């Protein structure tokens, strides 16, 4: 009798497991169990989204950050990081380029940059939505007050990504300075959902001090919070952070978690991340083959791409060009998937 397989089947049936059951899976799964989960996840994803892979145009708007997250290459304490921020015109020009290529979702991501006031971001969002009313705007700009989130939503933003990073407060405090708390992160996530954003949480797999118990808690949190999106990627060290000498996260475990999350939440929008593609050649394709259904090519200007270094050797995709996108379409066609260019909303 294979108890891990039984629990995976139970997850598929009930969409819920106890903490101990998640923990048991993580402690005991084999390559064969991962293969079983992967096949199940792909069948489930196909039943909801067919062979479609959604693309989102990522625009890295600023690498200024007021936070000191210990794992992050753009944290405030990294004095070797060359800082930049895009102007409104530059952001709009990235959208213009992306729109021509077929992108219908733009993701504005950046450090927590005080220069990006609510007024600035709201105006940028309004301008994007006015020029491209058929597009969705996703924001990933960190923690803000309820009122700020509400203003951004009212300006037209559709989705918000805010990884919870870990659902264990002690672990959270090992990854962040004391001015950042899990309590506030969670409050932000609940506010985003309450306001009406399609909301995304998520974790880094293999972040320093992470244990299976932590990941089990993360899975339980994802199950209960019921986000529309979930960003799961491996932790990768950055040379100028205190975690420079920590191990990279596991590629196989990241794939396995993508499969489990797909089984738990059939409709979830699940990106196969740049970090996964950085960890292994062809990693993003393998993420899709494990149950993910979103990729986020980078539309940022080249000068920004070099400076938005969250971790060492970040993959440069070159997908802002027609050739790059055609190559990507071909790569995915080769593994039986179609890159589609609609907004790719959550299917409830
Ligand atoms: N400031 C926003 C926030 O906090 O959500 C968005 C930008 S932040 C850089 C985006 C994500 O990058 C984080 O949620 C984190 O999980 C991921 N990240 C940062 N450093 C990383 C690293 N060394 N390895 C892998 N992912 C990392």
CSV table of C-alpha atoms in Angstrom, one decimal, residues 69-321:
chain,number,residue,atom,x,y,z
A,69,UNK,CA,14.2,41.1,3.0
A,70,UNK,CA,17.3,39.1,3.7
A,71,UNK,CA,17.1,36.9,0.6
A,72,UNK,CA,16.5,39.6,-2.0
A,73,UNK,CA,19.2,41.1,-4.2
A,74,UNK,CA,17.4,44.4,-4.4
A,75,UNK,CA,17.0,44.9,-0.7
A,76,UNK,CA,17.7,48.3,0.8
A,77,UNK,CA,21.0,47.2,2.3
A,78,UNK,CA,22.6,46.1,-0.9
A,79,UNK,CA,24.9,49.0,-1.6
A,80,UNK,CA,26.3,47.4,-4.8
A,81,UNK,CA,22.8,47.3,-6.4
A,82,UNK,CA,22.6,50.0,-9.2
A,83,UNK,CA,19.2,51.5,-8.7
A,84,UNK,CA,16.7,52.6,-11.3
A,85,UNK,CA,13.1,53.4,-11.7
A,86,UNK,CA,11.1,53.6,-14.9
A,87,UNK,CA,9.2,56.8,-15.8
A,88,UNK,CA,5.5,56.6,-16.6
A,89,UNK,CA,6.3,57.1,-20.2
A,90,UNK,CA,8.8,54.2,-20.1
A,91,UNK,CA,6.2,51.9,-18.5
A,92,UNK,CA,3.6,52.9,-21.1
A,93,UNK,CA,6.2,52.3,-23.9
A,94,UNK,CA,6.8,48.7,-22.5
A,95,UNK,CA,3.0,48.2,-22.7
A,96,UNK,CA,2.9,49.5,-26.2
A,97,UNK,CA,5.6,47.1,-27.3
A,98,UNK,CA,4.0,44.2,-25.4
A,99,UNK,CA,0.5,45.0,-26.8
A,100,UNK,CA,1.9,44.8,-30.4
A,101,UNK,CA,3.4,41.4,-29.6
A,102,UNK,CA,0.1,40.1,-28.4
A,103,UNK,CA,0.3,40.5,-24.6
A,104,UNK,CA,-3.0,41.2,-22.9
A,105,UNK,CA,-1.9,41.2,-19.3
A,106,UNK,CA,0.8,43.6,-18.0
A,107,UNK,CA,2.4,42.9,-14.6
A,108,UNK,CA,4.0,45.9,-12.9
A,109,UNK,CA,6.4,44.6,-10.4
A,110,UNK,CA,8.9,46.4,-8.2
A,111,UNK,CA,10.5,47.0,-4.9
A,112,UNK,CA,8.6,49.1,-2.4
A,113,UNK,CA,9.7,52.4,-3.8
A,114,UNK,CA,8.3,55.5,-2.0
A,115,UNK,CA,8.6,57.4,-5.2
A,116,UNK,CA,5.8,55.3,-6.6
A,117,UNK,CA,3.0,57.1,-4.7
A,118,UNK,CA,-0.6,55.9,-5.0
A,119,UNK,CA,-1.3,58.9,-7.2
A,120,UNK,CA,1.6,57.9,-9.6
A,121,UNK,CA,0.6,54.2,-9.7
A,122,UNK,CA,-3.2,54.9,-10.0
A,123,UNK,CA,-2.5,57.3,-12.9
A,124,UNK,CA,-0.3,54.8,-14.6
A,125,UNK,CA,-2.9,52.1,-14.3
A,126,UNK,CA,-5.6,54.4,-15.6
A,127,UNK,CA,-3.6,55.3,-18.6
A,128,UNK,CA,-2.8,51.6,-19.4
A,129,UNK,CA,-6.5,50.7,-19.0
A,130,UNK,CA,-7.6,53.6,-21.2
A,131,UNK,CA,-5.1,52.8,-24.0
A,132,UNK,CA,-5.6,49.0,-23.8
A,133,UNK,CA,-9.1,48.4,-22.4
A,134,UNK,CA,-8.9,44.7,-23.4
A,135,UNK,CA,-5.9,44.2,-21.1
A,136,UNK,CA,-5.6,43.2,-17.5
A,137,UNK,CA,-3.2,44.9,-15.1
A,138,UNK,CA,-1.5,43.0,-12.4
A,139,UNK,CA,0.4,44.8,-9.7
A,140,UNK,CA,3.1,43.3,-7.5
A,141,UNK,CA,4.4,46.3,-5.5
A,142,UNK,CA,4.4,44.9,-2.0
A,143,UNK,CA,2.6,45.8,1.2
A,144,UNK,CA,0.2,48.8,1.3
A,145,UNK,CA,-2.7,50.0,3.4
A,146,UNK,CA,-6.3,48.9,2.7
A,147,UNK,CA,-7.0,52.4,1.4
A,148,UNK,CA,-4.0,52.3,-1.0
A,149,UNK,CA,-5.0,48.9,-2.4
A,150,UNK,CA,-8.6,50.1,-2.8
A,151,UNK,CA,-7.4,53.2,-4.7
A,152,UNK,CA,-5.4,51.0,-7.0
A,153,UNK,CA,-8.4,48.7,-7.6
A,154,UNK,CA,-10.7,51.6,-8.3
A,155,UNK,CA,-8.1,52.9,-10.8
A,156,UNK,CA,-8.6,49.7,-12.7
A,157,UNK,CA,-6.0,47.2,-11.5
A,158,UNK,CA,-7.3,43.7,-11.8
A,159,UNK,CA,-4.9,41.4,-10.0
A,160,UNK,CA,-2.3,41.7,-7.2
A,161,UNK,CA,0.6,39.3,-6.5
A,162,UNK,CA,2.0,39.3,-2.9
A,163,UNK,CA,3.8,36.1,-2.0
A,164,UNK,CA,3.2,35.3,1.7
A,165,UNK,CA,6.8,33.8,1.6
A,166,UNK,CA,6.1,31.4,4.5
A,167,UNK,CA,3.0,30.8,6.6
A,168,UNK,CA,5.1,30.2,9.7
A,169,UNK,CA,5.8,33.4,11.7
A,170,UNK,CA,9.1,32.2,13.2
A,171,UNK,CA,10.4,31.2,9.8
A,172,UNK,CA,9.1,34.6,8.5
A,173,UNK,CA,11.2,36.3,11.1
A,174,UNK,CA,14.4,34.5,9.9
A,175,UNK,CA,13.8,35.8,6.4
A,176,UNK,CA,12.9,39.4,7.2
A,177,UNK,CA,14.0,42.2,9.5
A,178,UNK,CA,11.8,42.8,12.5
A,179,UNK,CA,9.9,45.7,10.9
A,180,UNK,CA,8.3,43.1,8.6
A,181,UNK,CA,5.8,40.7,10.1
A,182,UNK,CA,3.8,37.7,8.8
A,183,UNK,CA,0.8,39.3,10.5
A,184,UNK,CA,0.9,42.3,8.3
A,185,UNK,CA,1.6,40.3,5.2
A,186,UNK,CA,-1.5,38.2,5.9
A,187,UNK,CA,-3.6,41.2,6.6
A,188,UNK,CA,-2.5,42.7,3.2
A,189,UNK,CA,-3.5,39.4,1.5
A,190,UNK,CA,-6.9,39.4,3.1
A,191,UNK,CA,-7.5,43.0,2.3
A,192,UNK,CA,-6.6,42.4,-1.4
A,193,UNK,CA,-9.1,39.6,-1.6
A,194,UNK,CA,-11.8,41.6,0.2
A,195,UNK,CA,-11.4,44.5,-2.1
A,196,UNK,CA,-11.9,42.2,-5.1
A,197,UNK,CA,-8.5,41.7,-6.7
A,198,UNK,CA,-7.7,38.3,-8.2
A,199,UNK,CA,-5.1,37.7,-5.5
A,200,UNK,CA,-1.9,35.7,-5.6
A,201,UNK,CA,0.2,34.4,-2.7
A,202,UNK,CA,3.2,32.1,-2.8
A,203,UNK,CA,6.6,31.0,-1.5
A,204,UNK,CA,10.2,30.4,-2.5
A,205,UNK,CA,11.0,26.7,-2.4
A,206,UNK,CA,14.1,25.9,-0.3
A,207,UNK,CA,14.3,29.4,1.3
A,208,UNK,CA,16.9,29.4,4.1
A,209,UNK,CA,15.8,27.5,7.3
A,210,UNK,CA,12.6,26.1,5.5
A,211,UNK,CA,11.5,22.7,6.6
A,212,UNK,CA,8.8,20.3,5.4
A,213,UNK,CA,6.7,21.4,8.3
A,214,UNK,CA,6.8,24.9,7.0
A,215,UNK,CA,5.9,23.8,3.5
A,216,UNK,CA,3.0,21.8,4.9
A,217,UNK,CA,1.8,24.9,6.6
A,218,UNK,CA,2.1,26.8,3.3
A,219,UNK,CA,0.0,24.2,1.5
A,220,UNK,CA,-2.6,24.4,4.2
A,221,UNK,CA,-2.6,28.2,4.0
A,222,UNK,CA,-3.0,28.1,0.2
A,223,UNK,CA,-5.9,25.5,0.6
A,224,UNK,CA,-7.7,27.8,3.1
A,225,UNK,CA,-6.9,31.2,1.6
A,226,UNK,CA,-8.0,30.0,-1.8
A,227,UNK,CA,-6.1,32.5,-3.9
A,228,UNK,CA,-6.7,32.9,-7.6
A,229,UNK,CA,-2.9,32.8,-8.3
A,230,UNK,CA,0.1,31.3,-6.7
A,231,UNK,CA,3.8,32.1,-7.3
A,232,UNK,CA,6.0,29.1,-6.5
A,233,UNK,CA,9.7,29.3,-7.5
A,234,UNK,CA,13.0,28.0,-6.1
A,235,UNK,CA,15.0,30.2,-3.8
A,236,UNK,CA,18.3,31.2,-5.5
A,237,UNK,CA,21.0,33.0,-3.6
A,238,UNK,CA,22.3,36.5,-4.4
A,239,UNK,CA,26.0,37.2,-3.8
A,240,UNK,CA,25.4,40.5,-2.0
A,241,UNK,CA,22.9,39.2,0.6
A,242,UNK,CA,23.5,37.5,3.9
A,243,UNK,CA,22.1,34.3,2.3
A,244,UNK,CA,24.8,34.3,-0.4
A,245,UNK,CA,26.1,30.9,0.7
A,246,UNK,CA,22.8,29.1,1.2
A,247,UNK,CA,21.9,26.2,-1.1
A,248,UNK,CA,19.5,26.8,-4.1
A,249,UNK,CA,16.0,25.4,-3.7
A,250,UNK,CA,15.3,22.0,-5.2
A,251,UNK,CA,14.1,21.8,-8.8
A,252,UNK,CA,12.2,18.5,-8.3
A,253,UNK,CA,10.5,19.7,-5.1
A,254,UNK,CA,9.3,22.9,-6.9
A,255,UNK,CA,7.8,20.8,-9.7
A,256,UNK,CA,6.1,18.5,-7.1
A,257,UNK,CA,4.6,21.4,-5.3
A,258,UNK,CA,3.3,22.9,-8.6
A,259,UNK,CA,1.6,19.5,-9.2
A,260,UNK,CA,0.1,19.3,-5.6
A,261,UNK,CA,-1.2,22.9,-5.9
A,262,UNK,CA,-2.8,22.2,-9.2
A,263,UNK,CA,-4.5,19.1,-7.8
A,264,UNK,CA,-5.7,21.1,-4.8
A,265,UNK,CA,-6.9,24.1,-6.8
A,266,UNK,CA,-7.9,23.0,-10.4
A,267,UNK,CA,-8.6,26.6,-11.6
A,268,UNK,CA,-5.6,28.4,-10.0
A,269,UNK,CA,-3.4,30.6,-12.2
A,270,UNK,CA,0.0,29.0,-11.6
A,271,UNK,CA,3.1,30.6,-13.1
A,272,UNK,CA,6.1,28.6,-14.1
A,273,UNK,CA,8.6,31.1,-12.9
A,274,UNK,CA,11.8,32.7,-14.2
A,275,UNK,CA,13.6,31.3,-11.2
A,276,UNK,CA,12.7,27.8,-12.3
A,277,UNK,CA,14.0,28.6,-15.8
A,278,UNK,CA,17.2,30.0,-14.2
A,279,UNK,CA,17.7,26.9,-12.0
A,280,UNK,CA,17.6,24.5,-15.0
A,281,UNK,CA,17.6,24.8,-18.8
A,282,UNK,CA,14.1,24.2,-20.0
A,283,UNK,CA,12.8,24.6,-16.4
A,284,UNK,CA,9.9,26.7,-17.4
A,285,UNK,CA,8.6,24.2,-19.9
A,286,UNK,CA,9.0,21.5,-17.2
A,287,UNK,CA,6.9,23.6,-14.8
A,288,UNK,CA,4.1,23.7,-17.4
A,289,UNK,CA,4.4,19.9,-17.8
A,290,UNK,CA,4.0,19.6,-14.0
A,291,UNK,CA,0.8,21.6,-13.8
A,292,UNK,CA,1.6,25.3,-14.2
A,293,UNK,CA,-0.3,27.3,-16.8
A,294,UNK,CA,1.2,30.8,-16.9
A,295,UNK,CA,4.6,32.2,-17.9
A,296,UNK,CA,5.7,35.8,-17.5
A,297,UNK,CA,8.2,37.0,-20.2
A,298,UNK,CA,10.0,40.1,-19.4
A,299,UNK,CA,9.0,43.3,-21.2
A,300,UNK,CA,11.3,45.6,-19.2
A,301,UNK,CA,13.9,47.6,-21.0
A,302,UNK,CA,17.4,46.0,-21.2
A,303,UNK,CA,18.9,48.5,-18.8
A,304,UNK,CA,16.3,47.6,-16.2
A,305,UNK,CA,16.7,43.8,-16.7
A,306,UNK,CA,20.4,44.0,-15.8
A,307,UNK,CA,19.6,45.8,-12.6
A,308,UNK,CA,16.5,43.9,-11.4
A,309,UNK,CA,18.7,41.1,-10.0
A,310,UNK,CA,16.7,39.4,-7.2
A,311,UNK,CA,19.2,36.5,-7.4
A,312,UNK,CA,22.4,35.6,-9.2
A,313,UNK,CA,22.4,34.7,-13.0
A,314,UNK,CA,18.7,35.6,-13.5
A,315,UNK,CA,17.5,34.2,-16.8
A,316,UNK,CA,17.3,36.7,-19.6
A,317,UNK,CA,14.6,35.7,-22.0
A,318,UNK,CA,14.7,38.3,-24.8
A,319,UNK,CA,11.0,37.7,-25.2
A,320,UNK,CA,10.2,41.3,-25.8
A,321,UNK,CA,11.0,40.8,-29.5
